[in-house]
Coordinates of N, CA, C and O in Angstrom, one line a residue:
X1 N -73.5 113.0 -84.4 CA -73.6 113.2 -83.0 C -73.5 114.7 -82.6 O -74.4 115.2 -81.9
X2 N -72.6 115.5 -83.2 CA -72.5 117.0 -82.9 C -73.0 117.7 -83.8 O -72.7 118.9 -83.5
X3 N -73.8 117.6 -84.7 CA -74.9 118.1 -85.2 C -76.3 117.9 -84.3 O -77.3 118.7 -84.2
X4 N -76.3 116.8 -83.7 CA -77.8 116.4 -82.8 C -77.4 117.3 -81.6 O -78.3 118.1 -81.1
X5 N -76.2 117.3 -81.2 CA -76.0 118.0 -79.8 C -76.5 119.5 -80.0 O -77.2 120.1 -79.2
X6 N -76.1 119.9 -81.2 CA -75.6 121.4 -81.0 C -77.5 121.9 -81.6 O -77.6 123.1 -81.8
X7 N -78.6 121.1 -81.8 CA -79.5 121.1 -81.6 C -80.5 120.9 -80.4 O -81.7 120.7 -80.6
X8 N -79.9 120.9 -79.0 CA -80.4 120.7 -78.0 C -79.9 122.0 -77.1 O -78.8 122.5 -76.6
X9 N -81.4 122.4 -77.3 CA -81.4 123.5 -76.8 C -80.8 123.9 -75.4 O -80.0 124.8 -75.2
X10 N -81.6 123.0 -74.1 CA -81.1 122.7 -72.7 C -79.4 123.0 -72.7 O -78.7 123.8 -72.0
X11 N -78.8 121.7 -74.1 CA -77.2 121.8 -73.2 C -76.7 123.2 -73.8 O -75.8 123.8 -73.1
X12 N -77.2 123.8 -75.1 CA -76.7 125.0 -75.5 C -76.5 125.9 -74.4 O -75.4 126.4 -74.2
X13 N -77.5 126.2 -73.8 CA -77.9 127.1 -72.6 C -77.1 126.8 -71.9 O -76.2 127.7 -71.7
X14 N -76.9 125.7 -71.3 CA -76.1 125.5 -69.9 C -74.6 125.3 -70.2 O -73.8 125.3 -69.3
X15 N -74.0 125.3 -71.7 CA -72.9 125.5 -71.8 C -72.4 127.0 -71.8 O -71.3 127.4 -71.5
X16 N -73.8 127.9 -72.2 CA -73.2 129.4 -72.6 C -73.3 129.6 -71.0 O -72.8 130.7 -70.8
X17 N -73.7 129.1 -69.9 CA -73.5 129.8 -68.5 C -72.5 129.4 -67.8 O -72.0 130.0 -66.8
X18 N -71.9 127.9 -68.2 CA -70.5 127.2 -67.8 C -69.9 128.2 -68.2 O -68.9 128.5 -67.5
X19 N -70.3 129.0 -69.4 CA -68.3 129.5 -69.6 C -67.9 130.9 -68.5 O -66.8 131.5 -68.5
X20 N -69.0 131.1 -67.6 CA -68.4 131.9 -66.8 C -68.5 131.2 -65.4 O -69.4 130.5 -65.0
X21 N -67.2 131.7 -64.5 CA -67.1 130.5 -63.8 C -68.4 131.0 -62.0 O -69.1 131.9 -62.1
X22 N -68.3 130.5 -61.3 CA -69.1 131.1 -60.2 C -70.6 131.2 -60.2 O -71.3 131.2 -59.2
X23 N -71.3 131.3 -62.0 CA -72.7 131.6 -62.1 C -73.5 130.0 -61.1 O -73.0 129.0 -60.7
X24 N -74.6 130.6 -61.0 CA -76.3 129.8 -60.3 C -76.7 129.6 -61.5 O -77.2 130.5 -62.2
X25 N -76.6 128.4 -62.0 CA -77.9 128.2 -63.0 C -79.4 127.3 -62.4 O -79.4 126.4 -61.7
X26 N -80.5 127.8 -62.9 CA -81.5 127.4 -62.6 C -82.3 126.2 -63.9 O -82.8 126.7 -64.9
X27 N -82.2 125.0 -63.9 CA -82.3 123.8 -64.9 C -83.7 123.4 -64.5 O -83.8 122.5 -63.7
X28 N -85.0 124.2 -65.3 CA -86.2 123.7 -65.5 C -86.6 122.9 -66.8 O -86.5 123.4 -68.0
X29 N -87.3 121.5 -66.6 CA -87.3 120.5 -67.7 C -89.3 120.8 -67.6 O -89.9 120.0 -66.9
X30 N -89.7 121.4 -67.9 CA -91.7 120.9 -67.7 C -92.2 120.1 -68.5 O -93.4 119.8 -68.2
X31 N -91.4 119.3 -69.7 CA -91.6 118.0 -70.3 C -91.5 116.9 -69.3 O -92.2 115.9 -69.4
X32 N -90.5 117.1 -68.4 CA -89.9 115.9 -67.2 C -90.7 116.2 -66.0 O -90.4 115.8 -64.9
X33 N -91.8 116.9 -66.3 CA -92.4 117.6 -64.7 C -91.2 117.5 -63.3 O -91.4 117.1 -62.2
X34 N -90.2 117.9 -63.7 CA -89.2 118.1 -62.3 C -89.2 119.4 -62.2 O -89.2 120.3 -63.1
X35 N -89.0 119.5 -60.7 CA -88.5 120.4 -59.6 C -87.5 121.0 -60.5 O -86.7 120.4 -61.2
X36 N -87.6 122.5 -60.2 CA -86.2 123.6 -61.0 C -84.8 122.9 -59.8 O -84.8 122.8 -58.6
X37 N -83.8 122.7 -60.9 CA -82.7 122.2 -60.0 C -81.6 123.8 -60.0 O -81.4 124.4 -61.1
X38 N -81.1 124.2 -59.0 CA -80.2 125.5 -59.0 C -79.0 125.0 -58.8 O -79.0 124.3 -57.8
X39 N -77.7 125.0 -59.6 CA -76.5 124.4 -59.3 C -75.9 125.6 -60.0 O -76.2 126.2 -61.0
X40 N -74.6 125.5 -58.5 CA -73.2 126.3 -59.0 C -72.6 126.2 -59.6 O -72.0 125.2 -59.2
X41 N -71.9 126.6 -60.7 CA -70.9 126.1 -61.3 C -69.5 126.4 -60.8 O -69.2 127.3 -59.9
X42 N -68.5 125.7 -61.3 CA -66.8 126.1 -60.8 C -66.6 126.5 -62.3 O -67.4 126.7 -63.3
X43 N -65.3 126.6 -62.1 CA -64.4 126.9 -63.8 C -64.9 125.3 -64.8 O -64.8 124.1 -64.5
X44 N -65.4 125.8 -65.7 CA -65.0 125.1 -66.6 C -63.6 124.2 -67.2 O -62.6 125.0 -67.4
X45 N -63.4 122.9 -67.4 CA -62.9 122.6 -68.2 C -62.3 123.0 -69.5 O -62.9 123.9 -70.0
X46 N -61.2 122.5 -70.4 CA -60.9 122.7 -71.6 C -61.6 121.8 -72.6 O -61.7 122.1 -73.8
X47 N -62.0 120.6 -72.3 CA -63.2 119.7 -72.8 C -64.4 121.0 -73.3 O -64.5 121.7 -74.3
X48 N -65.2 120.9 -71.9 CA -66.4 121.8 -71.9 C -66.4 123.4 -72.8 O -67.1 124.0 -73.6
X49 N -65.2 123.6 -72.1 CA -65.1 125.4 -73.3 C -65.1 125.0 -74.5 O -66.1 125.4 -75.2
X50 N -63.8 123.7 -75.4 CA -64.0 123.5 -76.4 C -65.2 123.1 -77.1 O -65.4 123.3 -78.4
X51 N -66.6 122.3 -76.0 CA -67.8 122.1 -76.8 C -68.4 123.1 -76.7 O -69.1 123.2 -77.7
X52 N -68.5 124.0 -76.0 CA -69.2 125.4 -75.9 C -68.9 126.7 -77.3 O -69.7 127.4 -77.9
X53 N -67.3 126.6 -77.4 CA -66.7 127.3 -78.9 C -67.3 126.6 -80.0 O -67.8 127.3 -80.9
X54 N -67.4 125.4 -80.0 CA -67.8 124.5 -81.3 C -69.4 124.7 -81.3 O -69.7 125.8 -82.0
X55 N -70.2 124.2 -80.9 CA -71.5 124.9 -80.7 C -71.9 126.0 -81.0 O -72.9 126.1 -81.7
X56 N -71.1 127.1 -80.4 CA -71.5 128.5 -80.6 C -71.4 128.6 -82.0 O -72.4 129.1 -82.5
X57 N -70.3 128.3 -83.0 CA -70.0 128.2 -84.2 C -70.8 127.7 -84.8 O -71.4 128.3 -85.6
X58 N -71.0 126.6 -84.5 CA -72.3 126.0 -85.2 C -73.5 126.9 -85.4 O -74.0 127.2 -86.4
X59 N -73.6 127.2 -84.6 CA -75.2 128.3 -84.3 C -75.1 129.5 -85.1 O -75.9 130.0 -85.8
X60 N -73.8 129.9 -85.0 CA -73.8 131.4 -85.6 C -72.9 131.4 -86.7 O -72.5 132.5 -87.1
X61 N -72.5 130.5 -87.4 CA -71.5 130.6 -88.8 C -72.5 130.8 -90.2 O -73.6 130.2 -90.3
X62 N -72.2 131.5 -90.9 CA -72.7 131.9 -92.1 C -71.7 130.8 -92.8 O -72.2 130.1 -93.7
X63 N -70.7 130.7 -92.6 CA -69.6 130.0 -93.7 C -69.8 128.3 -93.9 O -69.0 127.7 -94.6
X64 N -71.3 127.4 -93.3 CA -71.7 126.2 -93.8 C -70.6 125.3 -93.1 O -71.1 124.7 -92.2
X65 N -69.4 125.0 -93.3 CA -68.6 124.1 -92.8 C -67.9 124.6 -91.6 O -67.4 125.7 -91.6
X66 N -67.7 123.8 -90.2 CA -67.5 124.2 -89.5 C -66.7 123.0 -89.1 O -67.3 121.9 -89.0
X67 N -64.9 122.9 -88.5 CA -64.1 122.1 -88.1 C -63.8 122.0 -86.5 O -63.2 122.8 -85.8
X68 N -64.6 120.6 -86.1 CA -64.4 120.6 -84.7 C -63.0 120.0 -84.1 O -62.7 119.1 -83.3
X69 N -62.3 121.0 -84.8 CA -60.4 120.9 -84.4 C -60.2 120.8 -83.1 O -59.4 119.9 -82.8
X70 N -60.9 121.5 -82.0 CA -60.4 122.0 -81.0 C -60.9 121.1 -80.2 O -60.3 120.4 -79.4
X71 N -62.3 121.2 -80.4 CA -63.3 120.2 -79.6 C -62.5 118.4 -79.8 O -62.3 117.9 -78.7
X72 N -62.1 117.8 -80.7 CA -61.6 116.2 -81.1 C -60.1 116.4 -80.5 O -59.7 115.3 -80.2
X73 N -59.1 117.5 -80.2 CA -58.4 117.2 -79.7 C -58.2 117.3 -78.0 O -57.4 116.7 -77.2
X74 N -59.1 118.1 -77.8 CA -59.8 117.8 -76.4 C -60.2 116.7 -76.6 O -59.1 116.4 -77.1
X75 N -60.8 115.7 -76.7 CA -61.7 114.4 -76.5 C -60.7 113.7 -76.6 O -60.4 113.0 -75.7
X76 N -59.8 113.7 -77.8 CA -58.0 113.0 -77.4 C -57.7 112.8 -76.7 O -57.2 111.7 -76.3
X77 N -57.8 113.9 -75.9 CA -56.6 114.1 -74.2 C -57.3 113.1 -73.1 O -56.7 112.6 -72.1
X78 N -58.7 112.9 -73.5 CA -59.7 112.3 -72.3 C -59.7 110.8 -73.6 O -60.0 109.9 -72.9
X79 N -59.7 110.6 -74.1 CA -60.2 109.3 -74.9 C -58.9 109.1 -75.6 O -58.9 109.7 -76.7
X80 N -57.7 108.3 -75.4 CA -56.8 108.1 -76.6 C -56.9 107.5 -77.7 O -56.2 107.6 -78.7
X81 N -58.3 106.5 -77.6 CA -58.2 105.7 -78.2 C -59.1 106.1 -80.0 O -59.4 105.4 -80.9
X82 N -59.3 107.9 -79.7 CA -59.4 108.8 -80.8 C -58.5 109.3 -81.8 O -58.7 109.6 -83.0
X83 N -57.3 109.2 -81.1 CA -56.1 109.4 -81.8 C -56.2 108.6 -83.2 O -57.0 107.7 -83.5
X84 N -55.2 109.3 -84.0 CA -55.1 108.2 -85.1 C -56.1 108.5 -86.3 O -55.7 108.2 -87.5
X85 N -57.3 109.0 -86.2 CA -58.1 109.2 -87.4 C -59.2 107.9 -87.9 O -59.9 107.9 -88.9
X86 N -58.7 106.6 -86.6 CA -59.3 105.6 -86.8 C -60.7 105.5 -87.1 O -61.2 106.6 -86.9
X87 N -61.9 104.5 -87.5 CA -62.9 104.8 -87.3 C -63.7 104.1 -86.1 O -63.7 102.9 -85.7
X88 N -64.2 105.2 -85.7 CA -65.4 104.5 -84.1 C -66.8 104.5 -84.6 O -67.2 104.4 -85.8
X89 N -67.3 104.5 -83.6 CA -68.6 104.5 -83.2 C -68.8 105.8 -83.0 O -68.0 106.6 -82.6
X90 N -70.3 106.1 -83.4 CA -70.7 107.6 -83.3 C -71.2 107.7 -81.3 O -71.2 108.6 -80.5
X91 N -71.5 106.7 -81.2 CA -72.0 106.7 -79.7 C -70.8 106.3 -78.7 O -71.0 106.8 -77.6
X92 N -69.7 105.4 -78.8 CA -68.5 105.8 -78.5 C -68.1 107.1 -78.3 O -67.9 107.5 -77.2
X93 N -68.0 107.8 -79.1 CA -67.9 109.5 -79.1 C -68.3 110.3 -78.4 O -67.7 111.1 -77.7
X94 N -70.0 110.1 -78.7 CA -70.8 111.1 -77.4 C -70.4 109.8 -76.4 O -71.6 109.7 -76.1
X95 N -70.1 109.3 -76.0 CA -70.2 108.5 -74.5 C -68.8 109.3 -73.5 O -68.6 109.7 -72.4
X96 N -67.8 109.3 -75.0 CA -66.3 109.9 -74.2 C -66.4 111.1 -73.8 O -65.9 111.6 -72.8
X97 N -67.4 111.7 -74.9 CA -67.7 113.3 -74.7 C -68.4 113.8 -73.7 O -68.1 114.9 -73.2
X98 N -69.5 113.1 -73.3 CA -70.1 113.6 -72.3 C -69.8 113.4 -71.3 O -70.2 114.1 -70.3
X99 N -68.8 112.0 -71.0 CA -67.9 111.9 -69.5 C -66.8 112.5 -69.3 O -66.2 112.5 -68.3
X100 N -66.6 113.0 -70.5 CA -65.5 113.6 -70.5 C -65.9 115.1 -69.9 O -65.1 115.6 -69.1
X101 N -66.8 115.6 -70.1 CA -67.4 117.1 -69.8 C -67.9 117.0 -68.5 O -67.9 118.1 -67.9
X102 N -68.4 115.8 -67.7 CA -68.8 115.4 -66.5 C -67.7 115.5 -65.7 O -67.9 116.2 -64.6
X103 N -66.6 115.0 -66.0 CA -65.4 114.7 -64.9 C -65.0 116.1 -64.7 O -64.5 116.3 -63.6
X104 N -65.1 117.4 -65.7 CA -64.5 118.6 -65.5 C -65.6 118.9 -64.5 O -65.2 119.8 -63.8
X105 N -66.4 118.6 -64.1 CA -67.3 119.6 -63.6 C -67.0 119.9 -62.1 O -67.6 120.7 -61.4

């Protein structure tokens, strides 16, 4: 799931402008033929920064293995039912994760 994310280009972008708080971003899809949407942002979340650190890492590590420590213990704090090391669902995951990044906003 966070290998497919950190391949989409759109949320890359709009996480590197979440991390400063106050920006206008301008969200043009020309595959979806929609209207450019302009939304403000507030502060970020510790969810959202943590997917934004983990991503960035992804993108730019030479070192191959990369531990989404920071990011799974954020998703903890919003999902308990992560705790534990149990095994889920990979779409479980992205479902906590992305509402999880929603409710910060």
């Amino acid at each position: 799931v966070l290998q497919n994310l950190s391949q989409t280009p759109v949320l890359r972008e709009l996480l590197k402008e979440a991390k400063m708080p106050g920006t206008t971003v301008k969200i043009e899809s020309p595959e979806l033929f929609m209207e450019p949407q302009l939304i403000k942002l507030d502060q970020p979340g510790p969810l959202t920064l943590a997917m934004y650190q983990f991503l960035t890492e992804m993108q730019e590590t030479k070192k191959g293995v990369v531990t989404p420590k920071e990011l799974f213990a954020q998703v903890c704090k919003k999902a308990i039912r992560f705790k534990g090391y149990q095994q889920q669902d990979s779409h479980e995951l992205l479902r906590y994760l992305l509402d999880g990044m929603r409710s910060e906003e």
